[in-house]
Tab-separated table of C-alpha atoms and ligand atoms in Angstrom:
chain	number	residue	atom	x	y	z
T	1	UNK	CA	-15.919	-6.125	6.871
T	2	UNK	CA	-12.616	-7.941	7.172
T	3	UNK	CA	-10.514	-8.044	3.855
T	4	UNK	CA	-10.229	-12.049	3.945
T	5	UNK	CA	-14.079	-12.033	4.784
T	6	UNK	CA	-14.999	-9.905	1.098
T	7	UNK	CA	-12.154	-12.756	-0.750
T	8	UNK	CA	-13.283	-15.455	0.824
T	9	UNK	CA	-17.291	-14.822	0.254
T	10	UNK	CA	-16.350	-14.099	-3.219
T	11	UNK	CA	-16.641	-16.582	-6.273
T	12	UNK	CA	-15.041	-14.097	-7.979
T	13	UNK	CA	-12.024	-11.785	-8.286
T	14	UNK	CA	-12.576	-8.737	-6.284
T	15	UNK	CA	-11.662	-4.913	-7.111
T	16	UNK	CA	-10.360	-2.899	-4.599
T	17	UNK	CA	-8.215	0.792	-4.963
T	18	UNK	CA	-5.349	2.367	-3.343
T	19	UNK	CA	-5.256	6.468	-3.100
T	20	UNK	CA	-3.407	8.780	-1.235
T	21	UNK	CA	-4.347	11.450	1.288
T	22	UNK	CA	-5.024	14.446	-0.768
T	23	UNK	CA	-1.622	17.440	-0.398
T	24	UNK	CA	-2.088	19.366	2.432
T	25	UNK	CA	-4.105	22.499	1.533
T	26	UNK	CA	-6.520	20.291	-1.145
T	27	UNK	CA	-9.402	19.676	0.859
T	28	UNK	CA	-11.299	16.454	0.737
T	29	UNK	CA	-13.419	17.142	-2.417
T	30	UNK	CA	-10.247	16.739	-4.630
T	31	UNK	CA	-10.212	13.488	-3.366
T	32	UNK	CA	-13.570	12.927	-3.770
T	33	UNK	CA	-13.587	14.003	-7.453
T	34	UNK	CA	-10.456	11.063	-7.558
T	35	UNK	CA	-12.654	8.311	-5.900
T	36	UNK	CA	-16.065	9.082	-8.029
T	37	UNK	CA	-14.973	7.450	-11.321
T	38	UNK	CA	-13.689	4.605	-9.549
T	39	UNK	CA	-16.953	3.891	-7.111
T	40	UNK	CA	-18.813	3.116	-9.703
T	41	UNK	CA	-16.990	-0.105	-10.361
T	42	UNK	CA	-17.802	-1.298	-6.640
T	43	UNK	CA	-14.068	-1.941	-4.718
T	44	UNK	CA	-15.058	-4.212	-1.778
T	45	UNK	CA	-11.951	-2.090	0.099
T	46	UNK	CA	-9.998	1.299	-0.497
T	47	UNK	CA	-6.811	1.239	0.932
T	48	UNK	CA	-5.667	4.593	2.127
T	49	UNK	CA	-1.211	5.425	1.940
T	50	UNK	CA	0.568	7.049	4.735
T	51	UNK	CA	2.765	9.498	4.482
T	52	UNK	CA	4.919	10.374	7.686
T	53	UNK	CA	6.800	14.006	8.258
T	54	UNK	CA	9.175	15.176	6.411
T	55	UNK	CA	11.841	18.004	7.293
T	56	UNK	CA	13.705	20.348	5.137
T	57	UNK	CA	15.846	23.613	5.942
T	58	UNK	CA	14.670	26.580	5.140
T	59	UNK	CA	16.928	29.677	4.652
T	60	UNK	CA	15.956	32.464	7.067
T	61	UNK	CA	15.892	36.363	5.448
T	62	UNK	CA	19.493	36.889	8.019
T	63	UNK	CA	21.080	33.427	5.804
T	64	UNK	CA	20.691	31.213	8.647
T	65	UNK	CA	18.885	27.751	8.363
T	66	UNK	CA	15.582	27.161	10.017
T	67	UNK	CA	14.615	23.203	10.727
T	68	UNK	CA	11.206	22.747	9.303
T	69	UNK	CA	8.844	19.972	9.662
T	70	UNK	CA	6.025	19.531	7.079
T	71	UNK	CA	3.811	16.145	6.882
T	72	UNK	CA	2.501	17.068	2.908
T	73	UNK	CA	-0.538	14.465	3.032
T	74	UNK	CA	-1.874	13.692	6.573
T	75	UNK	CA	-5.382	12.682	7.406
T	76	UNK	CA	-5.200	9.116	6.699
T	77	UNK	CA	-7.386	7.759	9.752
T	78	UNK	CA	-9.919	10.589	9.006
T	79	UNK	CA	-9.695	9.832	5.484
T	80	UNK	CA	-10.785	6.240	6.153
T	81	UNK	CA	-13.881	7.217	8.127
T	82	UNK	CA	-14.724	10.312	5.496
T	83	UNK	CA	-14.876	7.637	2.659
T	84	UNK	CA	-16.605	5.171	4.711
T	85	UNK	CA	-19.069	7.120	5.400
T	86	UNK	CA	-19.939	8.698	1.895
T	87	UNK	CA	-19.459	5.430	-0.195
T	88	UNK	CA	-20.620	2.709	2.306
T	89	UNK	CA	-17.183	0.949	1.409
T	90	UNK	CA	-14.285	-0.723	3.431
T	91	UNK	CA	-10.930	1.405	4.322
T	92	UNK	CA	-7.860	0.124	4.653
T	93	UNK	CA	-5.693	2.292	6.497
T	94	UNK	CA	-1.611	1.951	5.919
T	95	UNK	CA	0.113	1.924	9.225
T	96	UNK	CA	3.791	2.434	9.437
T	97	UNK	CA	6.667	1.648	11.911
T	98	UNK	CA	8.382	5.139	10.909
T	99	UNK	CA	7.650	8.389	12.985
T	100	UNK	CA	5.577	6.706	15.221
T	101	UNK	CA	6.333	5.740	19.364
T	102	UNK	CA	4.637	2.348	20.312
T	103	UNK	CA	2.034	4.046	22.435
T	104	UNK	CA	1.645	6.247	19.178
T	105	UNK	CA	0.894	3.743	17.688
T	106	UNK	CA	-1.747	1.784	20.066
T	107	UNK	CA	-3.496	5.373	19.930
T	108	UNK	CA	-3.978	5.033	16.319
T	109	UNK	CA	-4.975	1.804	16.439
T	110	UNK	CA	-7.953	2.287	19.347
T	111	UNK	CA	-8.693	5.651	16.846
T	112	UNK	CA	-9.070	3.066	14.183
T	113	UNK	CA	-11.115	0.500	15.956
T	114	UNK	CA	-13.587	3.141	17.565
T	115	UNK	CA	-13.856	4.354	13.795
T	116	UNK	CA	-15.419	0.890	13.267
T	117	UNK	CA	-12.099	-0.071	10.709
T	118	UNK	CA	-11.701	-3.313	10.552
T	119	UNK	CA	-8.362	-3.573	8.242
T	120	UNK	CA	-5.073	-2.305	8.469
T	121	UNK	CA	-1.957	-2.562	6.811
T	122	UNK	CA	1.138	-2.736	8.334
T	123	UNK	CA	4.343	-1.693	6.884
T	124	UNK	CA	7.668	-0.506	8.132
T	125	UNK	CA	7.980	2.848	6.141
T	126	UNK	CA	10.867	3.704	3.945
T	127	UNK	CA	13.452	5.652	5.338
T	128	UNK	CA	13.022	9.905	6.174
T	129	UNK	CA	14.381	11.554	2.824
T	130	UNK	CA	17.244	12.677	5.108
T	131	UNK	CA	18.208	9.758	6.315
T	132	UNK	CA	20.016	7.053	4.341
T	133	UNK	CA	18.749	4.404	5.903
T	134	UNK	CA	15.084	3.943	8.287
T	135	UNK	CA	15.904	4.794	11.647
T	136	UNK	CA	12.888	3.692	14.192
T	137	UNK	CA	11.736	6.418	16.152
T	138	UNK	CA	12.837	6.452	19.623
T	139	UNK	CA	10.558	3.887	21.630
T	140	UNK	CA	9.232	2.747	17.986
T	141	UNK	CA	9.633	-0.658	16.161
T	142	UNK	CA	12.335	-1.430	13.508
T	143	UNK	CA	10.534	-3.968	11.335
T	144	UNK	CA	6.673	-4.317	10.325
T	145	UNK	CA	6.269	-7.438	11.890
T	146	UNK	CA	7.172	-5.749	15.226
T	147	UNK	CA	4.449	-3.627	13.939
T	148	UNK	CA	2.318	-6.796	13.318
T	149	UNK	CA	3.075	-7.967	16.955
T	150	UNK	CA	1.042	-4.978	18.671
T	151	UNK	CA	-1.798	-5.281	16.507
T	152	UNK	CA	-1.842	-8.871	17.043
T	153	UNK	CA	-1.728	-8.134	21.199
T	154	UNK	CA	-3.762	-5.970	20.186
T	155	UNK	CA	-6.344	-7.867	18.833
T	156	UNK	CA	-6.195	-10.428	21.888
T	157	UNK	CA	-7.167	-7.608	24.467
T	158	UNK	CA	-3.088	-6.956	25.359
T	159	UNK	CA	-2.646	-3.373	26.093
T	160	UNK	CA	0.754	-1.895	26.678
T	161	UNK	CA	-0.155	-0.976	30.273
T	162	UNK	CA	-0.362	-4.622	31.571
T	163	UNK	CA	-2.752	-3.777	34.456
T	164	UNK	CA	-5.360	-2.849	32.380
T	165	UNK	CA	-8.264	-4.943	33.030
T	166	UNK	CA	-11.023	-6.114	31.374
T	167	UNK	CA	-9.457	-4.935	28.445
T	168	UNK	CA	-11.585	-4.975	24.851
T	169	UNK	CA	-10.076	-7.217	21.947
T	170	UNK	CA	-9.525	-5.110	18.044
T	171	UNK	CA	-10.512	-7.579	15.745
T	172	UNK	CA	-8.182	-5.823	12.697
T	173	UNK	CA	-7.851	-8.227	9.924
T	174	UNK	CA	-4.652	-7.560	9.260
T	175	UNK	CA	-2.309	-7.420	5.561
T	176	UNK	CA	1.251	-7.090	4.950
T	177	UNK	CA	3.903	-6.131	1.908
T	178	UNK	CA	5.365	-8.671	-0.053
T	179	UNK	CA	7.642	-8.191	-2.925
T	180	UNK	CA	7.858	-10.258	-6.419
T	181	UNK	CA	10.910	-8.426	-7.362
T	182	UNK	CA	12.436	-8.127	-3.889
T	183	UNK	CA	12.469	-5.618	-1.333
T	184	UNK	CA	15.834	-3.520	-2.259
T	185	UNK	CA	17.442	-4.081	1.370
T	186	UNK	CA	17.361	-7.659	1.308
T	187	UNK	CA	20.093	-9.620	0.346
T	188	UNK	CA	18.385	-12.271	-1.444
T	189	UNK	CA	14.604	-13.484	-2.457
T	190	UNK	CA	15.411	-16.526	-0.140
T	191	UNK	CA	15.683	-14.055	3.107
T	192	UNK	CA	12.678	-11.625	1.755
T	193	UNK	CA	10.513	-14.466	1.708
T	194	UNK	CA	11.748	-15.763	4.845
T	195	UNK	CA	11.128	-12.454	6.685
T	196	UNK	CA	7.712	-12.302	4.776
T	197	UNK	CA	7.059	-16.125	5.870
T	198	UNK	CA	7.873	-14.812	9.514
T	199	UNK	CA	5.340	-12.180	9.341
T	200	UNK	CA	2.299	-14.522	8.305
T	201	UNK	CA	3.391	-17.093	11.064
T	202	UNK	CA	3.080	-14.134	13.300
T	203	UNK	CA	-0.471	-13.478	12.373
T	204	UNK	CA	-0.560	-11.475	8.972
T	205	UNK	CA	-3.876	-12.405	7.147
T	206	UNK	CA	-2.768	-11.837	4.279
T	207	UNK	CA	-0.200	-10.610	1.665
T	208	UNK	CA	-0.622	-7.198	-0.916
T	209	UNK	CA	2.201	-6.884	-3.392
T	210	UNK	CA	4.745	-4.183	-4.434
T	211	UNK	CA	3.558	-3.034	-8.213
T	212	UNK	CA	4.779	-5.408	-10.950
T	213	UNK	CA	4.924	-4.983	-14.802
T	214	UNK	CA	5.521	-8.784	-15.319
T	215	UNK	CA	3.331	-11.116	-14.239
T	216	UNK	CA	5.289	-13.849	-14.348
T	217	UNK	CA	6.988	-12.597	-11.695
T	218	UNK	CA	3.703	-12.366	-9.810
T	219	UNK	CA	2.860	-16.235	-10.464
T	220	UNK	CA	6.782	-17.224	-9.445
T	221	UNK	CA	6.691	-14.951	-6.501
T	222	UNK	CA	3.505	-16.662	-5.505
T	223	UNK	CA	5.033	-19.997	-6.446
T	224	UNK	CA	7.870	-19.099	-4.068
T	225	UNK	CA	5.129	-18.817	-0.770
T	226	UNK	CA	2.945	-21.625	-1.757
T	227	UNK	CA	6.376	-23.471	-1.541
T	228	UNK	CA	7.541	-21.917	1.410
T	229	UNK	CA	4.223	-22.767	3.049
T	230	UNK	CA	2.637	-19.210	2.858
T	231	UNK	CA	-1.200	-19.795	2.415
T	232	UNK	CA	-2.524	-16.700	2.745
T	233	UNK	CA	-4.346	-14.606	-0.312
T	234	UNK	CA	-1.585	-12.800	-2.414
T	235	UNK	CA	-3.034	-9.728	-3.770
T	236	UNK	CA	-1.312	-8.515	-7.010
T	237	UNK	CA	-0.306	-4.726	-6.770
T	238	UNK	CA	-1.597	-3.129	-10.119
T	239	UNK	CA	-0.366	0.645	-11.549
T	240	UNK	CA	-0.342	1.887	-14.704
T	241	UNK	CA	2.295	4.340	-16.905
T	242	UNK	CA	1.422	7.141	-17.947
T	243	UNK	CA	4.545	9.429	-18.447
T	244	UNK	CA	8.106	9.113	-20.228
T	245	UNK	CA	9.302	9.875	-16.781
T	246	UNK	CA	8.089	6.565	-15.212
T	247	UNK	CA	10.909	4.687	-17.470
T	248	UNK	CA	13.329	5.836	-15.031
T	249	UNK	CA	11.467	7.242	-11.938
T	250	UNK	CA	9.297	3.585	-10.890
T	251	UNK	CA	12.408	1.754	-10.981
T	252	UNK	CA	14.796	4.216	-8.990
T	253	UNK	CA	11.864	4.441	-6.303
T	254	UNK	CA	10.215	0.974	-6.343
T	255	UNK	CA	13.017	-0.977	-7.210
T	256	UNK	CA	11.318	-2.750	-10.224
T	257	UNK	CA	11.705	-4.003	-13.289
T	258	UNK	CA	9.630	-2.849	-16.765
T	259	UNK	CA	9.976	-5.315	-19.230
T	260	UNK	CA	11.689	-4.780	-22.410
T	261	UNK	CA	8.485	-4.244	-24.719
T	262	UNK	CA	6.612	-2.160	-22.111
T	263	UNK	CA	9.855	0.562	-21.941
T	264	UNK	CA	10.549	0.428	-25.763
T	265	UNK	CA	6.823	0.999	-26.469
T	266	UNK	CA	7.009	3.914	-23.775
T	267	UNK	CA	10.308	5.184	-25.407
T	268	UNK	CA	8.812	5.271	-28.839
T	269	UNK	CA	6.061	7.586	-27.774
T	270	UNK	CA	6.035	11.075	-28.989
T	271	UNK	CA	4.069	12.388	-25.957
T	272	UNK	CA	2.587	11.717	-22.789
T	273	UNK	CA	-0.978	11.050	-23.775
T	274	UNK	CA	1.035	8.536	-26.202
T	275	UNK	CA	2.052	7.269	-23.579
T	276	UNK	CA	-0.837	7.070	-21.161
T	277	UNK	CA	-2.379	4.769	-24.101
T	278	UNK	CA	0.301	2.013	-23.944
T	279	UNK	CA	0.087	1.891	-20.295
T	280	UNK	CA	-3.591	1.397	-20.255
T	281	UNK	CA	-3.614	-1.211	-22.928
T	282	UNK	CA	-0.674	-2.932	-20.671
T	283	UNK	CA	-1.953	-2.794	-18.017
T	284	UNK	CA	-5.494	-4.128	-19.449
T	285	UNK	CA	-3.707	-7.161	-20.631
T	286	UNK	CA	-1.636	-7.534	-16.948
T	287	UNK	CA	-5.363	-7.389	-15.655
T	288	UNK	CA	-6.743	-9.769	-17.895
T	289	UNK	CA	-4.331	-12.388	-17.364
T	290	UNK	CA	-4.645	-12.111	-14.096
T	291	UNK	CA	-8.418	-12.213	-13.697
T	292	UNK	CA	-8.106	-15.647	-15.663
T	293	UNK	CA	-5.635	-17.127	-13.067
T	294	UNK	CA	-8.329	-16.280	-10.610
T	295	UNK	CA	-6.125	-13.750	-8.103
T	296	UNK	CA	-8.485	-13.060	-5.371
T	297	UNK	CA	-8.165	-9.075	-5.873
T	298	UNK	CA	-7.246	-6.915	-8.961
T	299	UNK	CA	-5.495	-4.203	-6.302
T	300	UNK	CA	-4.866	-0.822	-8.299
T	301	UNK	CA	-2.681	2.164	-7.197
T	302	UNK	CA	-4.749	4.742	-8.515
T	303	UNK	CA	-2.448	7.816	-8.247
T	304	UNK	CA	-2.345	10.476	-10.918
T	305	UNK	CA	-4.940	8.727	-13.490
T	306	UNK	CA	-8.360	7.611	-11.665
T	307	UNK	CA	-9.747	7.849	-15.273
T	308	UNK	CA	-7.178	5.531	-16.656
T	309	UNK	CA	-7.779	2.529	-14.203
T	310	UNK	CA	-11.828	2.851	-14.601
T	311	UNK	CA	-11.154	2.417	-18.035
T	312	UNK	CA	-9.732	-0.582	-17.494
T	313	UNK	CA	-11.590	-2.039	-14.926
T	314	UNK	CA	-14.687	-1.113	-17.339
T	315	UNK	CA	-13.217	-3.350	-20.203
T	316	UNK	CA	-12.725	-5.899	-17.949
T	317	UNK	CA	-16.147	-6.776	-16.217
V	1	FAD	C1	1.489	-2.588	-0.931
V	1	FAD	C2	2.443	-1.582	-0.339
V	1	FAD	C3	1.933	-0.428	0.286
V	1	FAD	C4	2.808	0.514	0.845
V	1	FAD	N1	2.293	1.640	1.463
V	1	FAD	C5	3.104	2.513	2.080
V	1	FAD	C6	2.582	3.639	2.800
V	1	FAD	O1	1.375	3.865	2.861
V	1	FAD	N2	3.462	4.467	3.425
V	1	FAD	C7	4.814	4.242	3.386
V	1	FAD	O2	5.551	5.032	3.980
V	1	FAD	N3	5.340	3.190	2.730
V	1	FAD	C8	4.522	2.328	2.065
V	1	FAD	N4	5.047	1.245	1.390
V	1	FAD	C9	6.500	1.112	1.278
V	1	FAD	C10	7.116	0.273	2.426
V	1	FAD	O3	6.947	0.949	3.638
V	1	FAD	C11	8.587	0.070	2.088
V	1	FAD	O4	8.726	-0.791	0.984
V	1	FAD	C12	9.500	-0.330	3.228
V	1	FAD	O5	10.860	-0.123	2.786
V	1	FAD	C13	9.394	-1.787	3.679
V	1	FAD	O6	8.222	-2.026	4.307
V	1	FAD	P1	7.832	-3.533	4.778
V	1	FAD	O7	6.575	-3.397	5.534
V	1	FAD	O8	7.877	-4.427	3.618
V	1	FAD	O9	9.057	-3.802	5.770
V	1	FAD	P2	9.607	-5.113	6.490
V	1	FAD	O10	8.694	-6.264	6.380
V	1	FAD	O11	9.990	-4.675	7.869
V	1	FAD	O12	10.916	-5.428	5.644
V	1	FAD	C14	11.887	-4.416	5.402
V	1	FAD	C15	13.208	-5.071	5.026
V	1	FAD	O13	13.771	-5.695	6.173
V	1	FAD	C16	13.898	-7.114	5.983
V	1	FAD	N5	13.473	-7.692	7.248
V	1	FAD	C17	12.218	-7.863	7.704
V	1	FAD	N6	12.228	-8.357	8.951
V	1	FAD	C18	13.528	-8.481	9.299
V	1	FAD	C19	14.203	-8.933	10.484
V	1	FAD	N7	13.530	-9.367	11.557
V	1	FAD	N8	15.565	-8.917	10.484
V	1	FAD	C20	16.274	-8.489	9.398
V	1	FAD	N9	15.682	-8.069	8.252
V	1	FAD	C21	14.322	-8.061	8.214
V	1	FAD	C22	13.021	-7.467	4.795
V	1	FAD	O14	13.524	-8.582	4.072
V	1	FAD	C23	13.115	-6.185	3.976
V	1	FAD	O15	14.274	-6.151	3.208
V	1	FAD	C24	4.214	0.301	0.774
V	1	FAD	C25	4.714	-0.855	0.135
V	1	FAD	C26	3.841	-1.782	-0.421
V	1	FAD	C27	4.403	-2.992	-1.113
């Protein structure tokens, strides 16, 4: 079922998760033993990260530098189907521009539809950790909504090989990123939010946001679309702290903000499991707040503390 369908047949705020593939070696019982806490509070959708190739040298026994290419998490697609399949739940696959050709790309897709997934989210990628900036692969697109574009074709029967006949339409319901705080290339909020307007008028259904520690900045950055004539849902991005670490690691890599109480209360802590306490109780009260403004999803990235966010979610319905 389509992500808009489960919000829109809802009278209610929905629950859905985000988890990553398990690291490469794990097996799919590690990620089972992730999801199991979490199931019980019935997500209508899982969404699933994707994590493209990395390469690092490696230093040979005669000194010399060997090129080698290592994707740590990969199985997204099969991921998707694997959870499906055990939980009776919705998957939303992430789909990125990075690594991938555009016929790559259409293969994944027709993978995704034969799999009977009916979501996706589309997403440029950040950049390889060797490269400063993202570089497209050859023959691959530059910005999501190019992205966007071929699942949009895609879902109106257009194939890349334009003498295909009789072609069969995807019906992907189909979400994209959006920022509160900014995405950290663009210049302003004003030209975020016009790219982000440019990907809904293109045929995004609907809007998942970059974590946030503020919700005000959630209800302005909603503000923002509703003014800009974005009327698709906004689903708030939810993750909690639970490390001394996080003070300076989620802003360096997601380009957020934490508010001033939030990092002195973190600061304060003696230890970790100090500190796993605050962040549940903040992000309790982020959730709560939010459930009474009526958001059509509480979305939570899940990562690290599975127990932490059931919690939560248990105090809250
Ligand atoms: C909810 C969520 C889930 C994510 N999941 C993953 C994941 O699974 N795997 C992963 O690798 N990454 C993931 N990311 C990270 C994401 O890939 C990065 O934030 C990436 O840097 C931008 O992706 P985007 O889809 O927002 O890009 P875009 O929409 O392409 O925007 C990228 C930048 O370019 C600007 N821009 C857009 N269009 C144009 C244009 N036509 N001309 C000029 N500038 C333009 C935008 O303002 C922005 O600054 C996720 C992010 C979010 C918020």
């Amino acid at each position: 079922m389509k992500v808009t369908d489960h919000i829109s047949q809802s009278t209610k705020t929905l629950v859905s998760f985000e988890i990553l593939p398990p690291l490469k070696g794990k097996g799919i019982q590690s990620l089972y033993t992730h999801l199991d806490p979490l199931m019980e509070h019935k997500p209508s959708f899982i969404n699933v990260t994707y994590h493209r190739s990395e390469h690092s040298f490696k230093k040979r026994a005669d000194g010399s530098f060997e090129k080698v290419i290592v994707r740590k998490r990969p199985g997204t697609e099969s991921i998707c189907a694997a959870i499906m399949n055990k939980y009776n739940v919705d998957t939303v696959p992430h789909l990125i521009c990075g690594g991938f050709s555009v016929s790559e790309t259409e293969d994944a897709l027709i993978n995704l539809n034969y799999l009977g997934i009916d979501n996706v989210l589309v997403l440029r990628g950040d950049a390889a950790k060797n490269e400063s900036a993202f570089e497209p692969e050859p023959g691959g697109h530059k910005y999501a909504i190019d992205l966007l574009n071929q699942v949009v074709n895609l879902n109106e029967g257009v194939y890349l090989e334009e003498d295909l006949k009789n072609t069969s339409k995807t019906k992907f319901c189909i979400g994209v990123a959006g920022y509160p705080e900014k995405h950290f290339e663009a210049p302003n909020m004003e030209s975020d939010l016009k790219h982000l307007k440019a990907k809904i008028d293109a045929g995004a259904d609907y809007i998942v946001t970059q974590m946030f520690f503020d919700n005000a900045k959630y209800f302005q950055f909603v503000k923002s679309c509703r003014d800009m004539g974005i009327n698709v849902p906004i689903i708030p991005g939810l993750k909690p702290v639970y490390t001394k670490k996080q003070l300076t690691i989620l802003p360096k890599t997601f380009h957020i903000d934490l508010p001033t109480p939030l990092s002195e209360a973190i600061a304060s802590c003696k230890n970790d499991a100090d500190v796993e306490k605050v962040g549940q109780e903040w992000l309790l009260e982020q959730s709560k707040e939010l459930l009474k403004a009526n958001v059509p999803v509480l979305h939570y990235y899940t990562l690290g503390r599975p127990q932490l966010v059931a919690n939560v979610v248990n105090e809250l319905f």
